Amino acid sequence: MPKDPSSASLAVQVPGGGFSGPHHVAIIMDGNGRWATQRGRPRLFGHHAGARRVREVVEACPRLGITHLTIFAFSTENWKRTQVEVAGLMSLFRRYISREMRALAAENVRVRFIGDRVRLDAKLIELMDELERLTAGNTLVNLTIAINYGGRDEVARATRRLARDVAEGRLNPDDVDEETLPRYLDTRVLPDPDLVIRTSGEARISNFLLWQSAYAEYEFIDTLWPDFTAAELERLCRSYGKRDRRFGGVKP
Ligand code: IPE
Ligand code: IPE
Ligand code: MG
């Protein structure tokens, strides 16, 4: 049974600078292709450069008070890309997991994957399972990697499971409220994101965490993902600390 992080003994750290930052940051890591094109290189060169940025960002989380980091690596729509790019990305994910597995485990990072695994190859699924298993007891940072993830697909799959529970008598339709569906989502053990960052200058969500981001704060920044740094993450966390989150209410 996965532990519910809200009840886990995750000491929420106050960032070094004493500001009140986001606890859950979600990132749409966009712009790898353009970064490579600007350098006259194939798109996959940008994806490899992008993957290398992840470690610095994960390592910055504890001092910024970030307990949960969720990163969008491949969407349900990304299958529309060329076979070469898709195959290159799948191979990159396998290599990334194999290469980073020991470091993530040693750095007390708990890794989870969200998204639909059915279209992924068996070797990749095996590596994902292994990384989840190996880091299951870790508590410093919860890193969630979204692969073949789409918010609409996630809600559709959740609804299918919910409908099955109703049909088989485990759930009463009159008891379905806005607390019910999240228990069927891939993110069921995760808190909602406080801050969603998208790099590369596009101001859209592209099907990321649709249900969960209802009250998230957003940052759309021009930096292309392979140029993103821990310093920029810190700047965005500080700026988040100055925002007034009202959740529909009125502050006295
Ligand atoms: C994001 O970078 C990574 C994935 C979607 C897999 P892109 O590949 O979308 O880069 P751009 O947007 O074309 O520059
Ligand atoms: C979103 O980026 C998906 C990921 C970052 C994995 P895209 O590049 O696929 O999104 P669009 O096509 O610009 O909306
Ligand atoms: Mg893109």
GROMACS .gro file of C-alpha atoms and ligand atoms in nm:
model
  281
    1MET     CA    1   0.000   0.000   0.000
    2PRO     CA    2   0.155   0.336  -0.093
    3LYS     CA    3   0.182   0.572   0.199
    4ASP     CA    4  -0.036   0.879   0.193
    5PRO     CA    5   0.222   1.161   0.192
    6SER     CA    6  -0.012   1.392   0.380
    7SER     CA    7   0.013   1.155   0.676
    8ALA     CA    8   0.374   1.050   0.618
    9SER     CA    9   0.648   1.187   0.838
   10LEU     CA   10   0.763   1.435   0.576
   11ALA     CA   11   0.914   1.725   0.760
   12VAL     CA   12   0.809   2.029   0.557
   13GLN     CA   13   1.122   2.237   0.540
   14VAL     CA   14   1.126   2.612   0.554
   15PRO     CA   15   1.343   2.735   0.266
   16GLY     CA   16   1.680   2.876   0.364
   17GLY     CA   17   1.578   3.231   0.280
   18GLY     CA   18   1.284   3.207   0.521
   19PHE     CA   19   1.016   3.256   0.253
   20SER     CA   20   0.701   3.048   0.233
   21GLY     CA   21   0.734   2.859  -0.093
   22PRO     CA   22   0.527   2.596  -0.271
   23HIS     CA   23   0.535   2.241  -0.134
   24HIS     CA   24   0.428   2.078  -0.461
   25VAL     CA   25   0.578   2.211  -0.784
   26ALA     CA   26   0.475   2.064  -1.120
   27ILE     CA   27   0.675   2.139  -1.432
   28ILE     CA   28   0.584   2.116  -1.799
   29MET     CA   29   0.937   2.070  -1.932
   30ASP     CA   30   0.891   2.224  -2.276
   31GLY     CA   31   1.128   2.361  -2.539
   32ASN     CA   32   1.380   2.079  -2.590
   33GLY     CA   33   1.313   2.064  -2.964
   34ARG     CA   34   1.358   2.437  -3.019
   35TRP     CA   35   1.671   2.440  -2.805
   36ALA     CA   36   1.826   2.176  -3.031
   37THR     CA   37   1.705   2.342  -3.353
   38GLN     CA   38   1.865   2.671  -3.245
   39ARG     CA   39   2.194   2.480  -3.231
   40GLY     CA   40   2.141   2.308  -3.565
   41ARG     CA   41   2.108   1.970  -3.395
   42PRO     CA   42   1.837   1.701  -3.411
   43ARG     CA   43   1.548   1.730  -3.165
   44LEU     CA   44   1.668   1.431  -2.964
   45PHE     CA   45   1.984   1.623  -2.877
   46GLY     CA   46   1.755   1.866  -2.696
   47HIS     CA   47   1.573   1.586  -2.515
   48HIS     CA   48   1.904   1.451  -2.386
   49ALA     CA   49   2.008   1.798  -2.270
   50GLY     CA   50   1.668   1.837  -2.105
   51ALA     CA   51   1.699   1.509  -1.916
   52ARG     CA   52   2.034   1.626  -1.775
   53ARG     CA   53   1.863   1.931  -1.616
   54VAL     CA   54   1.638   1.718  -1.397
   55ARG     CA   55   1.899   1.622  -1.139
   56GLU     CA   56   1.988   1.982  -1.042
   57VAL     CA   57   1.619   2.067  -1.006
   58VAL     CA   58   1.549   1.762  -0.786
   59GLU     CA   59   1.852   1.838  -0.570
   60ALA     CA   60   1.735   2.197  -0.514
   61CYS     CA   61   1.397   2.086  -0.375
   62PRO     CA   62   1.484   2.024  -0.007
   63ARG     CA   63   1.638   2.367   0.050
   64LEU     CA   64   1.342   2.534  -0.124
   65GLY     CA   65   1.092   2.348   0.095
   66ILE     CA   66   0.957   2.150  -0.202
   67THR     CA   67   0.840   1.806  -0.085
   68HIS     CA   68   0.674   1.710  -0.414
   69LEU     CA   69   0.805   1.764  -0.765
   70THR     CA   70   0.602   1.640  -1.062
   71ILE     CA   71   0.750   1.657  -1.410
   72PHE     CA   72   0.579   1.611  -1.747
   73ALA     CA   73   0.803   1.396  -1.965
   74PHE     CA   74   0.569   1.256  -2.234
   75SER     CA   75   0.204   1.330  -2.304
   76THR     CA   76  -0.069   1.110  -2.447
   77GLU     CA   77  -0.053   1.341  -2.750
   78ASN     CA   78   0.324   1.308  -2.801
   79TRP     CA   79   0.273   0.979  -2.991
   80LYS     CA   80   0.183   1.204  -3.287
   81ARG     CA   81   0.555   1.282  -3.333
   82THR     CA   82   0.777   1.098  -3.576
   83GLN     CA   83   0.863   0.738  -3.504
   84VAL     CA   84   1.228   0.840  -3.469
   85GLU     CA   85   1.152   1.099  -3.200
   86VAL     CA   86   0.911   0.873  -3.009
   87ALA     CA   87   1.152   0.578  -3.015
   88GLY     CA   88   1.438   0.809  -2.914
   89LEU     CA   89   1.238   0.941  -2.619
   90MET     CA   90   1.144   0.591  -2.502
   91SER     CA   91   1.507   0.487  -2.521
   92LEU     CA   92   1.605   0.803  -2.331
   93PHE     CA   93   1.355   0.720  -2.054
   94ARG     CA   94   1.503   0.369  -2.020
   95ARG     CA   95   1.856   0.507  -2.007
   96TYR     CA   96   1.761   0.785  -1.769
   97ILE     CA   97   1.604   0.544  -1.521
   98SER     CA   98   1.896   0.298  -1.539
   99ARG     CA   99   2.151   0.575  -1.500
  100GLU     CA  100   1.980   0.775  -1.223
  101MET     CA  101   1.836   0.486  -1.021
  102ARG     CA  102   2.122   0.457  -0.767
  103ALA     CA  103   2.161   0.834  -0.716
  104LEU     CA  104   1.788   0.890  -0.662
  105ALA     CA  105   1.772   0.603  -0.413
  106ALA     CA  106   2.080   0.730  -0.226
  107GLU     CA  107   1.949   1.087  -0.214
  108ASN     CA  108   1.629   0.977  -0.035
  109VAL     CA  109   1.408   1.061  -0.336
  110ARG     CA  110   1.089   0.861  -0.375
  111VAL     CA  111   0.999   0.817  -0.740
  112ARG     CA  112   0.652   0.746  -0.875
  113PHE     CA  113   0.521   0.736  -1.231
  114ILE     CA  114   0.182   0.856  -1.349
  115GLY     CA  115   0.019   0.801  -1.687
  116ASP     CA  116  -0.114   0.501  -1.873
  117ARG     CA  117   0.143   0.225  -1.901
  118VAL     CA  118  -0.041   0.019  -2.163
  119ARG     CA  119   0.140   0.168  -2.463
  120LEU     CA  120   0.485   0.156  -2.303
  121ASP     CA  121   0.729  -0.123  -2.381
  122ALA     CA  122   0.785  -0.405  -2.134
  123LYS     CA  123   1.147  -0.313  -2.060
  124LEU     CA  124   1.055   0.045  -1.972
  125ILE     CA  125   0.769  -0.071  -1.748
  126GLU     CA  126   1.006  -0.309  -1.574
  127LEU     CA  127   1.254  -0.026  -1.503
  128MET     CA  128   0.973   0.203  -1.380
  129ASP     CA  129   0.852  -0.068  -1.140
  130GLU     CA  130   1.205  -0.128  -1.019
  131LEU     CA  131   1.269   0.241  -0.951
  132GLU     CA  132   0.938   0.276  -0.767
  133ARG     CA  133   1.015  -0.032  -0.559
  134LEU     CA  134   1.373   0.070  -0.483
  135THR     CA  135   1.273   0.417  -0.361
  136ALA     CA  136   0.943   0.326  -0.191
  137GLY     CA  137   1.080   0.393   0.159
  138ASN     CA  138   1.233   0.733   0.073
  139THR     CA  139   1.093   1.051   0.224
  140LEU     CA  140   1.296   1.364   0.136
  141VAL     CA  141   1.149   1.449  -0.205
  142ASN     CA  142   0.856   1.287  -0.385
  143LEU     CA  143   0.945   1.292  -0.754
  144THR     CA  144   0.659   1.200  -0.986
  145ILE     CA  145   0.736   1.150  -1.355
  146ALA     CA  146   0.446   1.170  -1.600
  147ILE     CA  147   0.497   0.937  -1.898
  148ASN     CA  148   0.217   0.877  -2.146
  149TYR     CA  149   0.016   1.106  -1.921
  150GLY     CA  150  -0.284   1.314  -2.026
  151GLY     CA  151  -0.526   1.480  -1.785
  152ARG     CA  152  -0.831   1.382  -1.990
  153ASP     CA  153  -0.709   1.026  -2.030
  154GLU     CA  154  -0.646   1.008  -1.655
  155VAL     CA  155  -0.999   1.131  -1.574
  156ALA     CA  156  -1.146   0.885  -1.828
  157ARG     CA  157  -0.951   0.592  -1.677
  158ALA     CA  158  -1.050   0.702  -1.326
  159THR     CA  159  -1.415   0.725  -1.426
  160ARG     CA  160  -1.398   0.377  -1.575
  161ARG     CA  161  -1.271   0.236  -1.243
  162LEU     CA  162  -1.528   0.436  -1.048
  163ALA     CA  163  -1.811   0.311  -1.273
  164ARG     CA  164  -1.690  -0.046  -1.221
  165ASP     CA  165  -1.707   0.002  -0.843
  166VAL     CA  166  -2.064   0.130  -0.876
  167ALA     CA  167  -2.164  -0.156  -1.107
  168GLU     CA  168  -2.019  -0.411  -0.867
  169GLY     CA  169  -2.185  -0.255  -0.563
  170ARG     CA  170  -1.873  -0.118  -0.389
  171LEU     CA  171  -1.973   0.246  -0.435
  172ASN     CA  172  -2.309   0.418  -0.401
  173PRO     CA  173  -2.365   0.679  -0.677
  174ASP     CA  174  -2.520   0.912  -0.417
  175ASP     CA  175  -2.188   0.916  -0.233
  176VAL     CA  176  -1.990   1.043  -0.534
  177ASP     CA  177  -1.867   1.395  -0.465
  178GLU     CA  178  -1.552   1.594  -0.542
  179GLU     CA  179  -1.354   1.393  -0.288
  180THR     CA  180  -1.437   1.068  -0.468
  181LEU     CA  181  -1.282   1.109  -0.813
  182PRO     CA  182  -0.933   1.208  -0.684
  183ARG     CA  183  -0.914   0.870  -0.513
  184TYR     CA  184  -0.927   0.709  -0.859
  185LEU     CA  185  -0.676   0.938  -1.028
  186ASP     CA  186  -0.313   0.833  -1.089
  187THR     CA  187  -0.217   1.106  -0.840
  188ARG     CA  188  -0.434   0.968  -0.559
  189VAL     CA  189  -0.156   0.970  -0.299
  190LEU     CA  190  -0.025   1.316  -0.399
  191PRO     CA  191  -0.134   1.660  -0.282
  192ASP     CA  192  -0.253   1.906  -0.549
  193PRO     CA  193   0.023   2.115  -0.706
  194ASP     CA  194   0.070   2.462  -0.557
  195LEU     CA  195   0.274   2.594  -0.849
  196VAL     CA  196   0.276   2.481  -1.212
  197ILE     CA  197   0.568   2.603  -1.422
  198ARG     CA  198   0.582   2.581  -1.801
  199THR     CA  199   0.903   2.663  -1.979
  200SER     CA  200   0.950   2.771  -2.343
  201GLY     CA  201   0.707   3.062  -2.364
  202GLU     CA  202   0.389   2.869  -2.444
  203ALA     CA  203   0.102   2.976  -2.218
  204ARG     CA  204  -0.103   2.656  -2.220
  205ILE     CA  205  -0.156   2.347  -2.008
  206SER     CA  206  -0.137   2.083  -2.286
  207ASN     CA  207  -0.349   1.836  -2.088
  208PHE     CA  208  -0.135   1.834  -1.771
  209LEU     CA  209  -0.293   1.772  -1.427
  210LEU     CA  210  -0.629   1.915  -1.530
  211TRP     CA  211  -0.826   1.817  -1.220
  212GLN     CA  212  -0.540   1.869  -0.974
  213SER     CA  213  -0.443   2.221  -1.090
  214ALA     CA  214  -0.785   2.379  -1.032
  215TYR     CA  215  -0.632   2.621  -0.780
  216ALA     CA  216  -0.264   2.605  -0.870
  217GLU     CA  217  -0.061   2.918  -0.931
  218TYR     CA  218   0.097   2.930  -1.279
  219GLU     CA  219   0.429   3.055  -1.412
  220PHE     CA  220   0.487   3.062  -1.786
  221ILE     CA  221   0.850   3.147  -1.850
  222ASP     CA  222   1.046   3.194  -2.173
  223THR     CA  223   1.346   2.981  -2.074
  224LEU     CA  224   1.373   2.664  -2.281
  225TRP     CA  225   1.381   2.356  -2.057
  226PRO     CA  226   1.749   2.262  -2.124
  227ASP     CA  227   1.846   2.611  -1.995
  228PHE     CA  228   1.636   2.591  -1.677
  229THR     CA  229   1.836   2.609  -1.353
  230ALA     CA  230   1.789   2.572  -0.978
  231ALA     CA  231   1.841   2.950  -0.949
  232GLU     CA  232   1.540   3.010  -1.172
  233LEU     CA  233   1.333   2.763  -0.969
  234GLU     CA  234   1.428   2.953  -0.656
  235ARG     CA  235   1.323   3.283  -0.813
  236LEU     CA  236   0.983   3.135  -0.905
  237CYS     CA  237   0.937   2.992  -0.556
  238ARG     CA  238   1.010   3.332  -0.401
  239SER     CA  239   0.764   3.498  -0.633
  240TYR     CA  240   0.505   3.234  -0.539
  241GLY     CA  241   0.559   3.329  -0.173
  242LYS     CA  242   0.436   3.682  -0.250
  243ARG     CA  243   0.110   3.568  -0.411
  244ASP     CA  244  -0.224   3.595  -0.239
  245ARG     CA  245  -0.402   3.261  -0.275
  246ARG     CA  246  -0.767   3.319  -0.193
  247PHE     CA  247  -0.931   2.993  -0.315
  248GLY     CA  248  -1.248   3.186  -0.390
  249GLY     CA  249  -1.267   3.346  -0.046
  250VAL     CA  250  -1.198   3.698   0.075
  251LYS     CA  251  -0.911   3.775   0.310
  252PRO     CA  252  -1.015   3.979   0.616
  253IPE     C1  253   0.928   1.898  -2.444
  253IPE     O1  254   1.001   1.956  -2.546
  253IPE     C2  255   0.954   1.751  -2.430
  253IPE     C3  256   0.845   1.665  -2.481
  253IPE     C4  257   0.728   1.706  -2.518
  253IPE     C5  258   0.873   1.523  -2.488
  253IPE     P1  259   0.947   1.961  -2.696
  253IPE     O2  260   0.994   1.841  -2.767
  253IPE     O3  261   0.799   1.980  -2.698
  253IPE     O4  262   1.021   2.089  -2.749
  253IPE     P2  263   0.960   2.200  -2.846
  253IPE     O5  264   0.834   2.249  -2.782
  253IPE     O6  265   0.933   2.133  -2.977
  253IPE     O7  266   1.064   2.304  -2.853
  254IPE     C1  267   0.372   1.923  -2.334
  254IPE     O1  268   0.453   1.977  -2.434
  254IPE     C2  269   0.415   1.785  -2.301
  254IPE     C3  270   0.544   1.771  -2.233
  254IPE     C4  271   0.621   1.869  -2.195
  254IPE     C5  272   0.585   1.637  -2.205
  254IPE     P1  273   0.414   1.971  -2.589
  254IPE     O2  274   0.524   2.034  -2.661
  254IPE     O3  275   0.379   1.831  -2.626
  254IPE     O4  276   0.280   2.057  -2.594
  254IPE     P2  277   0.219   2.139  -2.715
  254IPE     O5  278   0.211   2.047  -2.833
  254IPE     O6  279   0.308   2.256  -2.740
  254IPE     O7  280   0.085   2.184  -2.665
  255MG      MG  281   0.682   2.142  -2.701
   0.00000   0.00000   0.00000
